Protein backbone atom coordinates (compact mmCIF):
# COMPACT_ATOMS: atom_id res chain seq x y z
CA UNK A 1 0.00 0.00 0.00
CA UNK A 2 2.82 2.34 0.89
CA UNK A 3 4.51 1.72 -2.50
CA UNK A 4 1.26 2.44 -4.34
CA UNK A 5 0.96 5.81 -2.59
CA UNK A 6 4.52 6.73 -3.48
CA UNK A 7 4.05 5.69 -7.12
CA UNK A 8 0.76 7.60 -7.41
CA UNK A 9 2.38 10.68 -5.87
CA UNK A 10 5.26 10.51 -8.34
CA UNK A 11 2.88 10.11 -11.29
CA UNK A 12 0.83 13.07 -10.03
CA UNK A 13 3.94 15.28 -9.66
CA UNK A 14 5.21 14.22 -13.09
CA UNK A 15 1.80 15.14 -14.57
CA UNK A 16 1.92 18.60 -13.00
CA UNK A 17 5.44 19.16 -14.34
CA UNK A 18 4.39 18.09 -17.86
CA UNK A 19 1.36 20.42 -17.80
CA UNK A 20 3.55 23.30 -16.62
CA UNK A 21 6.14 22.69 -19.36
CA UNK A 22 3.47 22.50 -22.06
CA UNK A 23 1.92 25.77 -20.88
CA UNK A 24 5.34 27.45 -20.81
CA UNK A 25 6.15 26.30 -24.35
CA UNK A 26 2.81 27.62 -25.65
CA UNK A 27 3.50 30.97 -24.03
CA UNK A 28 6.91 31.27 -25.68
CA UNK A 29 5.44 30.29 -29.08
CA UNK A 30 2.91 33.13 -29.06
CA UNK A 31 3.75 35.96 -31.43
CA UNK A 32 5.24 38.97 -29.75
CA UNK A 33 4.73 41.30 -32.70
CA UNK A 34 1.46 43.08 -32.03
CA UNK A 35 0.15 46.22 -33.72
CA UNK A 36 0.46 49.12 -31.28
CA UNK A 37 3.39 47.61 -29.36
CA UNK A 38 7.15 47.87 -29.82
CA UNK A 39 8.48 45.65 -32.59
CA UNK A 40 10.50 42.73 -31.24
CA UNK A 41 14.17 43.54 -31.68
CA UNK A 42 16.51 41.31 -33.61
CA UNK A 43 20.03 41.12 -34.97
CA UNK A 44 20.44 39.14 -38.19
CA UNK A 45 22.99 38.77 -40.98
CA UNK A 46 22.00 39.43 -44.55
CA UNK A 47 22.99 37.29 -47.52
CA UNK A 48 26.19 39.35 -47.82
CA UNK A 49 27.15 38.79 -44.13
CA UNK A 50 26.29 42.35 -43.06
CA UNK A 51 24.74 42.50 -39.59
CA UNK A 52 21.41 44.33 -39.28
CA UNK A 53 19.97 45.41 -35.93
CA UNK A 54 16.39 46.62 -35.83
CA UNK A 55 17.31 48.92 -32.93
CA UNK A 56 19.75 50.79 -35.22
CA UNK A 57 16.85 51.81 -37.47
CA UNK A 58 15.01 53.91 -34.89
CA UNK A 59 14.16 57.29 -36.39
CA UNK A 60 13.17 55.70 -39.70
CA UNK A 61 10.01 54.03 -40.92
CA UNK A 62 10.75 50.33 -41.47
CA UNK A 63 8.91 48.05 -43.85
CA UNK A 64 9.74 44.59 -42.54
CA UNK A 65 8.71 41.97 -45.08
CA UNK A 66 8.85 38.19 -44.76
CA UNK A 67 9.06 36.48 -48.16
CA UNK A 68 10.51 33.54 -50.08
CA UNK A 69 11.81 32.99 -53.60
CA UNK A 70 9.30 30.15 -54.08
CA UNK A 71 6.36 32.45 -53.26
CA UNK A 72 4.59 33.55 -56.45
CA UNK A 73 2.81 36.56 -54.96
CA UNK A 74 6.07 37.72 -53.33
CA UNK A 75 7.44 38.67 -56.76
CA UNK A 76 4.67 41.25 -57.27
CA UNK A 77 5.12 42.52 -53.71
CA UNK A 78 8.89 42.82 -54.08
CA UNK A 79 8.51 44.56 -57.45
CA UNK A 80 6.13 47.14 -55.98
CA UNK A 81 8.38 47.65 -52.95
CA UNK A 82 11.42 48.16 -55.19
CA UNK A 83 9.38 50.72 -57.16
CA UNK A 84 8.37 52.44 -53.91
CA UNK A 85 11.99 52.58 -52.77
CA UNK A 86 13.12 53.96 -56.12
CA UNK A 87 10.58 56.82 -55.99
CA UNK A 88 10.89 57.57 -52.27
CA UNK A 89 14.70 57.70 -52.00
CA UNK A 90 14.66 60.97 -50.06
CA UNK A 91 12.35 59.72 -47.32
CA UNK A 92 13.24 57.94 -44.11
CA UNK A 93 11.95 54.56 -45.32
CA UNK A 94 14.04 51.46 -44.80
CA UNK A 95 12.99 48.20 -46.36
CA UNK A 96 14.19 45.03 -44.70
CA UNK A 97 13.24 41.65 -46.04
CA UNK A 98 13.60 38.44 -44.09
CA UNK A 99 13.90 35.19 -45.97
CA UNK A 100 11.26 32.71 -44.81
CA UNK A 101 11.94 28.97 -45.09
CA UNK A 102 14.18 29.42 -48.12
CA UNK A 103 17.78 28.97 -49.24
CA UNK A 104 19.94 32.14 -49.25
CA UNK A 105 21.58 31.10 -52.55
CA UNK A 106 18.13 31.01 -54.16
CA UNK A 107 17.45 34.48 -52.78
CA UNK A 108 20.67 35.80 -54.36
CA UNK A 109 19.62 34.36 -57.74
CA UNK A 110 16.12 35.81 -57.30
CA UNK A 111 17.47 39.31 -56.56
CA UNK A 112 19.84 39.23 -59.53
CA UNK A 113 17.25 37.85 -61.93
CA UNK A 114 14.64 40.47 -60.97
CA UNK A 115 16.95 43.47 -60.53
CA UNK A 116 16.17 43.96 -56.84
CA UNK A 117 18.72 45.67 -54.60
CA UNK A 118 17.17 45.50 -51.15
CA UNK A 119 18.72 43.70 -48.18
CA UNK A 120 17.72 40.11 -47.52
CA UNK A 121 18.22 38.90 -43.97
CA UNK A 122 18.55 35.25 -43.06
CA UNK A 123 16.24 34.15 -40.25
CA UNK A 124 18.46 31.92 -38.17
CA UNK A 125 16.91 33.01 -34.88
CA UNK A 126 13.26 32.12 -35.53
CA UNK A 127 12.30 35.77 -35.95
CA UNK A 128 9.40 34.58 -38.12
CA UNK A 129 8.01 32.72 -35.11
CA UNK A 130 8.49 35.76 -32.89
CA UNK A 131 6.58 37.86 -35.42
CA UNK A 132 3.86 35.21 -35.75
CA UNK A 133 4.38 34.57 -39.45
CA UNK A 134 1.97 32.01 -40.85
CA UNK A 135 2.93 32.37 -44.51
CA UNK A 136 4.35 34.81 -46.99
CA UNK A 137 4.22 37.59 -47.87
CA UNK A 138 3.63 39.30 -44.54
CA UNK A 139 4.78 42.84 -43.89
CA UNK A 140 5.04 44.98 -40.78
CA UNK A 141 5.12 48.77 -40.88
CA UNK A 142 7.18 50.02 -37.96
CA UNK A 143 7.17 53.74 -37.15
CA UNK A 144 10.17 55.90 -36.23
CA UNK A 145 9.74 55.07 -32.54
CA UNK A 146 9.90 51.31 -33.18
CA UNK A 147 6.16 50.69 -32.74
CA UNK A 148 4.32 48.38 -35.13
CA UNK A 149 1.69 50.48 -36.87
CA UNK A 150 0.33 47.88 -39.30
CA UNK A 151 0.59 44.21 -40.18
CA UNK A 152 -0.23 43.39 -43.79
CA UNK A 153 -0.93 39.75 -44.57
CA UNK A 154 -0.75 38.89 -48.25
CA UNK A 155 0.18 40.90 -51.30
CA UNK A 156 -0.56 44.58 -51.79
CA UNK A 157 0.71 47.17 -54.24
CA UNK A 158 3.20 49.13 -52.15
CA UNK A 159 3.83 51.73 -54.85
CA UNK A 160 0.16 52.74 -55.16
CA UNK A 161 -0.60 56.42 -54.49
CA UNK A 162 -2.70 55.61 -51.41
CA UNK A 163 0.06 53.53 -49.78
CA UNK A 164 2.73 56.11 -50.67
CA UNK A 165 0.65 58.83 -48.99
CA UNK A 166 0.19 56.73 -45.84
CA UNK A 167 3.90 55.98 -45.63
CA UNK A 168 4.85 59.63 -46.23
CA UNK A 169 2.58 60.55 -43.32
CA UNK A 170 4.43 58.12 -41.07
CA UNK A 171 7.79 59.53 -42.13
CA UNK A 172 6.67 63.07 -41.31
CA UNK A 173 5.30 62.21 -37.85
PDB file of N, CA and C in Angstrom, residues 66-75 78 99-103 106-107 110 133-137:
ATOM      1  N   UNK A  66       8.460  39.596 -44.736  1.00  0.00           N
ATOM      2  CA  UNK A  66       8.851  38.189 -44.758  1.00  0.00           C
ATOM      3  C   UNK A  66       8.414  37.628 -46.105  1.00  0.00           C
ATOM      4  N   UNK A  67       9.330  36.974 -46.814  1.00  0.00           N
ATOM      5  CA  UNK A  67       9.056  36.484 -48.159  1.00  0.00           C
ATOM      6  C   UNK A  67       9.928  35.271 -48.452  1.00  0.00           C
ATOM      7  N   UNK A  68       9.705  34.675 -49.627  1.00  0.00           N
ATOM      8  CA  UNK A  68      10.512  33.543 -50.081  1.00  0.00           C
ATOM      9  C   UNK A  68      10.568  33.560 -51.604  1.00  0.00           C
ATOM     10  N   UNK A  69      11.653  33.019 -52.140  1.00  0.00           N
ATOM     11  CA  UNK A  69      11.812  32.993 -53.597  1.00  0.00           C
ATOM     12  C   UNK A  69      10.800  32.062 -54.263  1.00  0.00           C
ATOM     13  N   UNK A  70      10.282  31.088 -53.539  1.00  0.00           N
ATOM     14  CA  UNK A  70       9.301  30.153 -54.083  1.00  0.00           C
ATOM     15  C   UNK A  70       7.874  30.697 -54.041  1.00  0.00           C
ATOM     16  N   UNK A  71       7.688  31.846 -53.427  1.00  0.00           N
ATOM     17  CA  UNK A  71       6.361  32.451 -53.263  1.00  0.00           C
ATOM     18  C   UNK A  71       6.009  33.269 -54.505  1.00  0.00           C
ATOM     19  N   UNK A  72       4.967  32.856 -55.218  1.00  0.00           N
ATOM     20  CA  UNK A  72       4.586  33.550 -56.454  1.00  0.00           C
ATOM     21  C   UNK A  72       4.119  34.982 -56.217  1.00  0.00           C
ATOM     22  N   UNK A  73       3.303  35.200 -55.194  1.00  0.00           N
ATOM     23  CA  UNK A  73       2.809  36.562 -54.959  1.00  0.00           C
ATOM     24  C   UNK A  73       3.897  37.479 -54.392  1.00  0.00           C
ATOM     25  N   UNK A  74       4.962  36.897 -53.863  1.00  0.00           N
ATOM     26  CA  UNK A  74       6.069  37.716 -53.335  1.00  0.00           C
ATOM     27  C   UNK A  74       6.774  38.493 -54.441  1.00  0.00           C
ATOM     28  N   UNK A  75       6.794  37.965 -55.657  1.00  0.00           N
ATOM     29  CA  UNK A  75       7.436  38.669 -56.763  1.00  0.00           C
ATOM     30  C   UNK A  75       6.740  40.001 -57.025  1.00  0.00           C
ATOM     31  N   UNK A  78       7.515  42.317 -54.030  1.00  0.00           N
ATOM     32  CA  UNK A  78       8.886  42.820 -54.079  1.00  0.00           C
ATOM     33  C   UNK A  78       9.081  43.815 -55.212  1.00  0.00           C
ATOM     34  N   UNK A  99      14.138  36.400 -45.206  1.00  0.00           N
ATOM     35  CA  UNK A  99      13.896  35.189 -45.973  1.00  0.00           C
ATOM     36  C   UNK A  99      13.197  34.159 -45.093  1.00  0.00           C
ATOM     37  N   UNK A 100      12.091  33.642 -45.578  1.00  0.00           N
ATOM     38  CA  UNK A 100      11.257  32.711 -44.813  1.00  0.00           C
ATOM     39  C   UNK A 100      11.332  31.315 -45.422  1.00  0.00           C
ATOM     40  N   UNK A 101      11.877  30.373 -44.670  1.00  0.00           N
ATOM     41  CA  UNK A 101      11.944  28.967 -45.093  1.00  0.00           C
ATOM     42  C   UNK A 101      12.454  28.828 -46.522  1.00  0.00           C
ATOM     43  N   UNK A 102      13.619  29.413 -46.777  1.00  0.00           N
ATOM     44  CA  UNK A 102      14.184  29.415 -48.116  1.00  0.00           C
ATOM     45  C   UNK A 102      15.707  29.378 -48.025  1.00  0.00           C
ATOM     46  N   UNK A 103      16.329  29.077 -49.129  1.00  0.00           N
ATOM     47  CA  UNK A 103      17.782  28.968 -49.243  1.00  0.00           C
ATOM     48  C   UNK A 103      18.363  30.328 -49.649  1.00  0.00           C
ATOM     49  N   UNK A 106      19.278  30.774 -53.286  1.00  0.00           N
ATOM     50  CA  UNK A 106      18.128  31.007 -54.164  1.00  0.00           C
ATOM     51  C   UNK A 106      17.688  32.465 -54.099  1.00  0.00           C
ATOM     52  N   UNK A 107      17.802  33.068 -52.923  1.00  0.00           N
ATOM     53  CA  UNK A 107      17.447  34.484 -52.778  1.00  0.00           C
ATOM     54  C   UNK A 107      18.403  35.360 -53.582  1.00  0.00           C
ATOM     55  N   UNK A 110      17.398  35.109 -57.151  1.00  0.00           N
ATOM     56  CA  UNK A 110      16.117  35.806 -57.302  1.00  0.00           C
ATOM     57  C   UNK A 110      16.346  37.318 -57.422  1.00  0.00           C
ATOM     58  N   UNK A 133       4.576  34.752 -38.012  1.00  0.00           N
ATOM     59  CA  UNK A 133       4.382  34.570 -39.448  1.00  0.00           C
ATOM     60  C   UNK A 133       3.745  33.208 -39.723  1.00  0.00           C
ATOM     61  N   UNK A 134       2.654  33.239 -40.489  1.00  0.00           N
ATOM     62  CA  UNK A 134       1.969  32.014 -40.854  1.00  0.00           C
ATOM     63  C   UNK A 134       2.206  31.635 -42.300  1.00  0.00           C
ATOM     64  N   UNK A 135       2.664  32.581 -43.087  1.00  0.00           N
ATOM     65  CA  UNK A 135       2.927  32.371 -44.511  1.00  0.00           C
ATOM     66  C   UNK A 135       3.530  33.635 -45.082  1.00  0.00           C
ATOM     67  N   UNK A 136       3.766  33.628 -46.365  1.00  0.00           N
ATOM     68  CA  UNK A 136       4.349  34.807 -46.986  1.00  0.00           C
ATOM     69  C   UNK A 136       3.520  35.217 -48.197  1.00  0.00           C
ATOM     70  N   UNK A 137       3.527  36.495 -48.530  1.00  0.00           N
ATOM     71  CA  UNK A 137       4.221  37.587 -47.866  1.00  0.00           C
ATOM     72  C   UNK A 137       3.448  38.126 -46.662  1.00  0.00           C
TER      73      UNK A 137
END
